[in-house]
Short mmCIF file of C-alpha atoms in Angstrom, two decimals:
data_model
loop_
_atom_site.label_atom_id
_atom_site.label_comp_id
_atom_site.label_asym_id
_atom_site.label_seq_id
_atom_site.Cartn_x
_atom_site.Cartn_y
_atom_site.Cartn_z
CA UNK A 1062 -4.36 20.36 36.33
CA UNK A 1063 -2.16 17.46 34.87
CA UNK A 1064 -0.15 18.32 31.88
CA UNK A 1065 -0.25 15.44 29.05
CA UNK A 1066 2.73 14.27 27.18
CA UNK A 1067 1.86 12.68 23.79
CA UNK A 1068 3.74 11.43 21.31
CA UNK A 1069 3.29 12.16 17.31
CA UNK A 1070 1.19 12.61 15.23
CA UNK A 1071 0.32 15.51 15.85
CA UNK A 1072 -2.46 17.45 13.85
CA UNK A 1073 -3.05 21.50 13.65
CA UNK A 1074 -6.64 20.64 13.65
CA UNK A 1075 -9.29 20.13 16.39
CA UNK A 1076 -9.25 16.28 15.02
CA UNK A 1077 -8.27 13.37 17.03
CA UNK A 1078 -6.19 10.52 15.75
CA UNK A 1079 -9.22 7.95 15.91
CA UNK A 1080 -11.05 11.06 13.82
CA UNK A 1081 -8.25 11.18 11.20
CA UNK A 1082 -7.93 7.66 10.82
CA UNK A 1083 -11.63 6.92 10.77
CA UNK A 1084 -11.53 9.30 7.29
CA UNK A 1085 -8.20 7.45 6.14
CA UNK A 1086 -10.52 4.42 6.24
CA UNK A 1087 -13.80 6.06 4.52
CA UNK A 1088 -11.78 7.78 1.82
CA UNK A 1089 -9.95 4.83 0.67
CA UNK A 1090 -13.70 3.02 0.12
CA UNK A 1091 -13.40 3.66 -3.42
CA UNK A 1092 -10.24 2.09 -4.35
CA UNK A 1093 -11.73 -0.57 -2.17
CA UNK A 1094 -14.82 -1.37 -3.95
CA UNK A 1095 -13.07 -1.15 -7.49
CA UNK A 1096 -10.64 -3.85 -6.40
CA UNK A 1097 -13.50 -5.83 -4.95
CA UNK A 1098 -15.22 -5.39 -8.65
CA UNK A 1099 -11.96 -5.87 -10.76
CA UNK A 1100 -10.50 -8.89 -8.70
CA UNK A 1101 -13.39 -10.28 -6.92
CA UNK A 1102 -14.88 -10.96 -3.24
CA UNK A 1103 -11.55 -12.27 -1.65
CA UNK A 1104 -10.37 -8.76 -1.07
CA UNK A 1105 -13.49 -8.10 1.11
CA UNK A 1106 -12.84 -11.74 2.89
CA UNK A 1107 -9.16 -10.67 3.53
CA UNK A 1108 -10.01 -7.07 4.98
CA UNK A 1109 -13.01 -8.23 7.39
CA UNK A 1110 -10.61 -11.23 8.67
CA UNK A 1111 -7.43 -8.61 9.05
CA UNK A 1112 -9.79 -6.03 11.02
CA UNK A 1113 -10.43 -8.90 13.61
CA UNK A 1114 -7.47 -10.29 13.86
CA UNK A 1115 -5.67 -6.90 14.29
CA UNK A 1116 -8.07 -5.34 16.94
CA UNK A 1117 -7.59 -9.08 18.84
CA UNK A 1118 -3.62 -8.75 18.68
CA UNK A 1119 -3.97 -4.58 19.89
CA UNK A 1120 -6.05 -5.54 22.91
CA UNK A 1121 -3.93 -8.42 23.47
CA UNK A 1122 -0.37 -6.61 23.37
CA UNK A 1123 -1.74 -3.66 25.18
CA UNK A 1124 -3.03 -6.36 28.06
CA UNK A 1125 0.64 -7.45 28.24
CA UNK A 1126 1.66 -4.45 28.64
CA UNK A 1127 -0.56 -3.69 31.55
CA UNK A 1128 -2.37 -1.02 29.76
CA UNK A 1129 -6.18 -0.70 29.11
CA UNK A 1130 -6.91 -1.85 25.63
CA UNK A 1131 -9.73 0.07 24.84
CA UNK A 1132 -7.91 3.34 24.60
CA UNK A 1133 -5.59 1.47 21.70
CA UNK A 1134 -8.82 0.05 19.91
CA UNK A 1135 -10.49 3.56 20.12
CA UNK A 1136 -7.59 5.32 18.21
CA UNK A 1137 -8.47 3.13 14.95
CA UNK A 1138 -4.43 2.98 13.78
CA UNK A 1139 -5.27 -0.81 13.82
CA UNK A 1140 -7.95 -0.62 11.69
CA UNK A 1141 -6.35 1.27 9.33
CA UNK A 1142 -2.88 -0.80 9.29
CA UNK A 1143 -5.63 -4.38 8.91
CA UNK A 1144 -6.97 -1.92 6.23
CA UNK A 1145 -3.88 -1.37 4.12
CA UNK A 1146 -2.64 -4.82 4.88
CA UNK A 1147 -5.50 -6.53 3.96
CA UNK A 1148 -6.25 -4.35 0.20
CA UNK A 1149 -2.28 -4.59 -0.23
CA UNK A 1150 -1.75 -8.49 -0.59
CA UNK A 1151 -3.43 -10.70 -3.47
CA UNK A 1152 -7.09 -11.34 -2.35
CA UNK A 1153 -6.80 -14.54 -2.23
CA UNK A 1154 -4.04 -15.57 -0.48
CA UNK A 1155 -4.06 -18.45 2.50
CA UNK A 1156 -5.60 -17.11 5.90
CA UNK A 1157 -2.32 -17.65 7.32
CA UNK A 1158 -0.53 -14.78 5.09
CA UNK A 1159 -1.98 -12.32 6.70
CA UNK A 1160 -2.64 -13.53 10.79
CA UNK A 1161 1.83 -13.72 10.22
CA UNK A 1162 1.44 -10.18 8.33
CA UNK A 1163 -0.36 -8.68 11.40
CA UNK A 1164 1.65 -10.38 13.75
CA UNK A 1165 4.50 -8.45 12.43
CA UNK A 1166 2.83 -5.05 11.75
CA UNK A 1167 0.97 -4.60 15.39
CA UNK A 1168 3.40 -6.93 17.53
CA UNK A 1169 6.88 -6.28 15.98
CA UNK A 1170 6.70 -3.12 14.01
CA UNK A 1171 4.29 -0.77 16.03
CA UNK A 1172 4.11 -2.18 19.66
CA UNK A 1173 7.82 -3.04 19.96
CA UNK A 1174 8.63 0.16 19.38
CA UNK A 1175 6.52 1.62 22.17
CA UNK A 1176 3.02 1.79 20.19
CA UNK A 1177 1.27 4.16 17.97
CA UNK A 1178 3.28 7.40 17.55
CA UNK A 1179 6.57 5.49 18.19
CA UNK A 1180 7.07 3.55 14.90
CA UNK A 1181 9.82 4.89 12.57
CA UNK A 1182 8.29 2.55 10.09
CA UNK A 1183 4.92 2.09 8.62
CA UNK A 1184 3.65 -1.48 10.13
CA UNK A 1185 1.63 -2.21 7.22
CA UNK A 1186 4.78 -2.09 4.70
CA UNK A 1187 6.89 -3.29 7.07
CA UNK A 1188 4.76 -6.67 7.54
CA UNK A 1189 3.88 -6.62 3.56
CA UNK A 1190 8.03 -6.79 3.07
CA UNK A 1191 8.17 -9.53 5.59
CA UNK A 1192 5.33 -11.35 3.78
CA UNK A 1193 6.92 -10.75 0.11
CA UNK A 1194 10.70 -11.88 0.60
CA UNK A 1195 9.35 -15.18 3.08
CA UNK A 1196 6.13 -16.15 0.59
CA UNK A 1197 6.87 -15.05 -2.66
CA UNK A 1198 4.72 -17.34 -4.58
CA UNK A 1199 1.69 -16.55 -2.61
CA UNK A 1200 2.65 -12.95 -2.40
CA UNK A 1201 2.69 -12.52 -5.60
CA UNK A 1202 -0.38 -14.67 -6.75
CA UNK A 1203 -2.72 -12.23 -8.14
CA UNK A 1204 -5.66 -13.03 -9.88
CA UNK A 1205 -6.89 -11.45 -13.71
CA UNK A 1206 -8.79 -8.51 -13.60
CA UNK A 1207 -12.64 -10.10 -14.06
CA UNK A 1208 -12.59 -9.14 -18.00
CA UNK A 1209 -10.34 -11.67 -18.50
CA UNK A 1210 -11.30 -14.51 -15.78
CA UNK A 1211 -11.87 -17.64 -17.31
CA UNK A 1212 -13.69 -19.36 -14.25
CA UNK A 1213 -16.32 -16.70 -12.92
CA UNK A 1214 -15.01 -16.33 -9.03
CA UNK A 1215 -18.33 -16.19 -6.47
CA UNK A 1216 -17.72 -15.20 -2.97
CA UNK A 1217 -18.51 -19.02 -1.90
CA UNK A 1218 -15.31 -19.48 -4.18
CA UNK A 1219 -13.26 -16.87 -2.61
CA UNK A 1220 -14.13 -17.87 0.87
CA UNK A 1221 -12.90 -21.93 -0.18
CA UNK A 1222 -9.81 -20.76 -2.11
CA UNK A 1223 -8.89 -18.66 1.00
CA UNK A 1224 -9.13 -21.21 3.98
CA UNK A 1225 -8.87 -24.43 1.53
CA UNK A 1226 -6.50 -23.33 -1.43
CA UNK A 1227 -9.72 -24.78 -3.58
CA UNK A 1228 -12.62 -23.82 -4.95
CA UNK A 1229 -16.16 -25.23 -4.63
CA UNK A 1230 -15.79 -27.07 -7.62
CA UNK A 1231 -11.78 -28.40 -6.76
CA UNK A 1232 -9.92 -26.19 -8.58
CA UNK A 1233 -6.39 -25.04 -7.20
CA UNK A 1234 -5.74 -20.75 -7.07
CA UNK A 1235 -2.59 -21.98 -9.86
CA UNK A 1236 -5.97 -22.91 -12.27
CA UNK A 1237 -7.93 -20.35 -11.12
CA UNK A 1238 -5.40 -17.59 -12.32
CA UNK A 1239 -5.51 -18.95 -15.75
CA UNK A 1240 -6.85 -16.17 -17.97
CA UNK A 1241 -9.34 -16.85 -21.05
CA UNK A 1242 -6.24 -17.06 -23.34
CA UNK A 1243 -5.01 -20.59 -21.82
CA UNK A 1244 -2.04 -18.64 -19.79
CA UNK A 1245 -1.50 -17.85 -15.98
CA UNK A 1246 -1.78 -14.06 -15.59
CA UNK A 1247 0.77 -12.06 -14.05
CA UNK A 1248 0.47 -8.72 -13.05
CA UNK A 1249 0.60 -5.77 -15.79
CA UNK A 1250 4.13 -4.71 -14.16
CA UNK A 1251 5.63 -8.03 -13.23
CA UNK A 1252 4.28 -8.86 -17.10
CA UNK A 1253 5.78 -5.87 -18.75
CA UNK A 1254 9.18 -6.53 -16.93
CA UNK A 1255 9.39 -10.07 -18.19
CA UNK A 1256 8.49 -8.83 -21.62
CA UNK A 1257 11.12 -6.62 -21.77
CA UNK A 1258 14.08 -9.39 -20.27
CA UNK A 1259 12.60 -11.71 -22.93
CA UNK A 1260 13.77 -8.97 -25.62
CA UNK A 1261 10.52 -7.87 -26.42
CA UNK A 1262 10.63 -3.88 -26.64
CA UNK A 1263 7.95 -1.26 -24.55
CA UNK A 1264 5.25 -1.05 -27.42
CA UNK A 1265 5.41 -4.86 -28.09
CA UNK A 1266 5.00 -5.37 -24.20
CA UNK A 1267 1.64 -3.58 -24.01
CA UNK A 1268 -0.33 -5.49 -26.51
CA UNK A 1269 -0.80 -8.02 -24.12
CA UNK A 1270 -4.22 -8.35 -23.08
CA UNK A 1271 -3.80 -7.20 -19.84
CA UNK A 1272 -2.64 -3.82 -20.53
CA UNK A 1273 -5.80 -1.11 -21.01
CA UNK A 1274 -5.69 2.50 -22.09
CA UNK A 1275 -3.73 4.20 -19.24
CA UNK A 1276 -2.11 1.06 -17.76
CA UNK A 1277 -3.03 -2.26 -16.82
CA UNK A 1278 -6.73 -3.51 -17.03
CA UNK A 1279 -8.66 -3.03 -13.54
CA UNK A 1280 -5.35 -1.99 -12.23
CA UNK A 1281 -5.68 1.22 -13.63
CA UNK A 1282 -9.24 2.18 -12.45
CA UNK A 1283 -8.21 0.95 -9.22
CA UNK A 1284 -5.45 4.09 -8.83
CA UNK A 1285 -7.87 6.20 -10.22
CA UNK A 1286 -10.55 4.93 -7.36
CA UNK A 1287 -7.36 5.54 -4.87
CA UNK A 1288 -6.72 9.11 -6.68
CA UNK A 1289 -10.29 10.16 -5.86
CA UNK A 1290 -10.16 8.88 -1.95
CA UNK A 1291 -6.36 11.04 -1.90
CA UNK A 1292 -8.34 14.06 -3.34
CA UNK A 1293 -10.93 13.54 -0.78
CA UNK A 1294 -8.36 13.48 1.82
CA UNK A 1295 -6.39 16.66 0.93
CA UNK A 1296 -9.90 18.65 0.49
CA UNK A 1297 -10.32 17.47 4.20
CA UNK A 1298 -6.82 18.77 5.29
CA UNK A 1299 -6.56 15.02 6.72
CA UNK A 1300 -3.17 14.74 5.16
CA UNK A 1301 -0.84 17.13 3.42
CA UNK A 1302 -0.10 17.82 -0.03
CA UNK A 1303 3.98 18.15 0.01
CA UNK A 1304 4.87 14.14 0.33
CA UNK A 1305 1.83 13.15 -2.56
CA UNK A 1306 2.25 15.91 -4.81
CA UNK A 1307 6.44 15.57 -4.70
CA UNK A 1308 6.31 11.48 -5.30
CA UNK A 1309 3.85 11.68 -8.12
CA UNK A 1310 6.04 14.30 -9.75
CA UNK A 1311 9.24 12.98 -9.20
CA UNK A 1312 7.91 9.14 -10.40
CA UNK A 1313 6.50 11.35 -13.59
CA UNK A 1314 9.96 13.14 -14.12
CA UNK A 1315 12.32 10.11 -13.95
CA UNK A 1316 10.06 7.81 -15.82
CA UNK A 1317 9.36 10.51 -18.72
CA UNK A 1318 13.00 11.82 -18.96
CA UNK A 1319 13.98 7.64 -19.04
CA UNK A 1320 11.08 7.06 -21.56
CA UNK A 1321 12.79 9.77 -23.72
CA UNK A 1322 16.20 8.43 -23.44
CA UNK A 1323 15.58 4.30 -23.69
CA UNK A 1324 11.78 4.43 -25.05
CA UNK A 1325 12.03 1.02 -25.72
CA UNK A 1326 13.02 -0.15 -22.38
CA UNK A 1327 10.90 2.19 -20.47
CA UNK A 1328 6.95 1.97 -19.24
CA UNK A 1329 5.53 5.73 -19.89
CA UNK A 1330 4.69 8.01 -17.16
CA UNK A 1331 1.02 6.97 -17.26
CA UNK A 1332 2.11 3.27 -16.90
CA UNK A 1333 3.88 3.66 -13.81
CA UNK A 1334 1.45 6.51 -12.51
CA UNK A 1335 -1.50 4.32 -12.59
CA UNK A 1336 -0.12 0.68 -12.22
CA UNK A 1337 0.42 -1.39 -8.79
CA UNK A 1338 -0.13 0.60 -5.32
CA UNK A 1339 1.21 4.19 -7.08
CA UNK A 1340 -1.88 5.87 -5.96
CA UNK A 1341 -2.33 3.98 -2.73
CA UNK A 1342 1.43 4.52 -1.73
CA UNK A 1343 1.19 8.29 -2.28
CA UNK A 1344 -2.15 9.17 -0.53
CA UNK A 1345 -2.59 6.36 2.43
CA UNK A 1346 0.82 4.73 2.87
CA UNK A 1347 3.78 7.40 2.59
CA UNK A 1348 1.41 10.30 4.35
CA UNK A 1349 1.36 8.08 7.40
CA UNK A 1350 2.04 11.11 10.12
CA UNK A 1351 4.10 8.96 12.61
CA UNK A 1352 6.50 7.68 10.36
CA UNK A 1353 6.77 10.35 7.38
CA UNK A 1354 8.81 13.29 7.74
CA UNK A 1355 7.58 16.16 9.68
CA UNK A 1356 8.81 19.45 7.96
CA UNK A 1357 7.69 20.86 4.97
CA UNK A 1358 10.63 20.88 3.06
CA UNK A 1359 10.93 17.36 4.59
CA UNK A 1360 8.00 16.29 3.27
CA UNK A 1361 9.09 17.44 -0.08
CA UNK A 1362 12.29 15.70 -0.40
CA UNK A 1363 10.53 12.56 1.26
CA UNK A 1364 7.96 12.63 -1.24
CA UNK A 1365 10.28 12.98 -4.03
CA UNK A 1366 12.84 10.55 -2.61
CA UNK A 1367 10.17 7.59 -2.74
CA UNK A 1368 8.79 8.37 -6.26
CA UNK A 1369 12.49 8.29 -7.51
CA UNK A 1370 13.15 4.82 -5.56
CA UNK A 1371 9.78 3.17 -6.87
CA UNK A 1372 11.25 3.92 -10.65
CA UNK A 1373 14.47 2.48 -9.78
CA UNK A 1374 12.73 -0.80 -8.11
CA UNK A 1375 10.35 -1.17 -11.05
CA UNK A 1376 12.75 -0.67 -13.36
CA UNK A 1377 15.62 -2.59 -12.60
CA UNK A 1378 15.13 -4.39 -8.72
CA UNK A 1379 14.06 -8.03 -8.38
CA UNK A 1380 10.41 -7.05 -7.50
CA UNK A 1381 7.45 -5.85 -10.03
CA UNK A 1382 6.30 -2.97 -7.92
CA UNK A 1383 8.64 -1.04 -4.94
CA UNK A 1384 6.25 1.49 -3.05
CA UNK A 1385 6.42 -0.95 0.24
CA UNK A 1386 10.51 -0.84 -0.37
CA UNK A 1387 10.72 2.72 -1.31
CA UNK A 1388 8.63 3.92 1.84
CA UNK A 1389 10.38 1.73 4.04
CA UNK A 1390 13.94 3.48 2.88
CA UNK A 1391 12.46 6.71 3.25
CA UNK A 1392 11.64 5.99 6.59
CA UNK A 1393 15.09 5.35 7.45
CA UNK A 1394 16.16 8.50 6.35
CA UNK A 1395 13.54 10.47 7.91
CA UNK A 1396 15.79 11.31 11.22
CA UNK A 1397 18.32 13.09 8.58
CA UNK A 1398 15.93 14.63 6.23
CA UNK A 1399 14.42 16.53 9.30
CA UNK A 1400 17.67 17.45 11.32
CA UNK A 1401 18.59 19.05 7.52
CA UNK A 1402 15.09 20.74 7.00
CA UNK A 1403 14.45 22.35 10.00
CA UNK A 1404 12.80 25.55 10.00
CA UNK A 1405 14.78 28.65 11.33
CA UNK A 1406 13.68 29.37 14.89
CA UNK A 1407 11.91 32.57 15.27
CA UNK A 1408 14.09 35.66 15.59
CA UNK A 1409 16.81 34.05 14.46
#
């Protein structure tokens, strides 16, 4: 008999990788058909072309490597890092943002580092980085939630705006993104921030119209559609409650003890627990086995590490939301936080 080597992740479970990933990918359906319903078809466009794309560049990389392809495609990781990609970037952005986003996730930040299991980063925050410092307009051109659209957006729309930068009718995405009050619509953090710079306090920030009961409109029904699919996947045991648990807590903590300190400089707890990718970062991006931390008390302090660093980004950084920057920095310090958390050995 031959005796296997494999790298991480490894699950105590009778699961497989391509099983675990495959319910990654069904549980995170929900968040994905509320952002298809809050900001349109282009998010379905963008996932559908990042799936192909992303199984095309796996098979190809794994023929240059002289190793059978199928065996990489059958694992799913690419699916799942097209997936997360694909739901993470504004839904309708040029084709080209995310072919160059994949390039980087499968060919630079997974398979240059020896392939699934050998990544200290995750690929699909490592290419949304790349994407966000090199195209920041397009990065950050977001569309208004579809209560306040003022040109109805069909899918024949989405699918010209994505490979034309113009609608059926010859409107640009710039006129598109005007909202039914005349003005361009931001996003309800990147609108809340600029409110605040332009000396307008907290409370005076959220009576814009694209702030709802908990948090932003759409937005926040979106992390509660992402909340659901990260119940779903702790009920299944597919990931592990120490790393969301610990950054939803700590992001509460530092936001309420700031809110009680500056209240009119600080978003509320709620705000920042249900705005941007919170819910998606803490269930389906900073759980990622391979490059999360692998102890529990690891997992802990990782957890609680990112939450803190997504405050600080939101709060005073150069960026509207910082999961993608806060997971990435955890995932530098992963080699420490585990050399530190180690559990005794056995008899010792």
């Amino acid at each position: 008999m031959a005796f296997f080597i494999a790298s991480s992740p490894h699950a105590h479970s009778r699961r497989s990788t391509p099983d675990l990933m495959k319910w990654v990918a069904i549980c995170a359906l929900p968040g994905l058909i509320a952002q298809t319903y809050f900001f349109g078809w282009g998010t379905l466009i963008q996932l559908v072309m990042a799936i192909v794309i992303a199984l095309g560049l796996e098979a190809m990389v794994m023929l240059l490597r002289k190793r059978p392809p199928m065996s990489a495609l059958r694992d799913n990781s690419a699916l799942v890092t097209a997936w997360l990609l694909a739901i993470a970037i504004p839904p309708l952005s040029p084709w080209w943002v995310i072919v160059i986003g994949l390039i980087f996730a499968i060919v630079i930040a997974k398979h240059l580092y020896g392939g699934i299991g050998q990544n200290p980063f995750n690929p699909a925050m490592v290419a949304y980085v790349v994407l966000l410092i090199s195209f920041p307009v397009q990065m950050t051109s977001w569309i208004s939630p579809v209560e306040l659209q003022a040109t109805p957006i069909s899918m024949g729309d989405a699918f010209s705006l994505i490979f034309t930068s113009f609608n059926i009718e010859g409107l640009s995405l710039q006129q598109i993104r005007t909202g039914i009050d005349g003005v361009t619509m931001a996003t309800p953090l990147d609108s809340f921030k600029t409110a605040l710079m332009a000396g307008s306090t907290a409370s005076e920030a959220l009576t814009q119209p694209q702030f709802g009961a908990l948090a932003g409109l759409g937005w926040q029904w979106v992390n509660l559609a992402y909340l659901a699919g990260g119940i779903a996947l702790l009920k299944l045991r597919v990931i592990s409650w120490q790393i969301p648990v610990s950054f939803l807590a700590s992001l509460f903590i530092v936001s309420g003890l700031f809110m009680v300190i500056t209240p009119d400089q600080t978003a509320s707890p709620i705000i920042h627990l249900f705005s941007g990718a919170t819910m998606l970062g803490a269930f389906f991006i900073a759980t990622d086995p391979v490059s999360a931390s692998t102890t529990v008390k690891g997992r802990l302090i990782f957890g609680a590490f990112i939450g803190v660093m997504v405050f600080i980004i939101r709060s005073w950084g150069g960026f509207p939301d910082g999961v993608a920057f806060a997971v990435l920095l955890a995932n530098m310090c992963v080699p420490l936080i585990d050399y530190y958390t180690k559990p005794r050995t056995y008899g010792h």
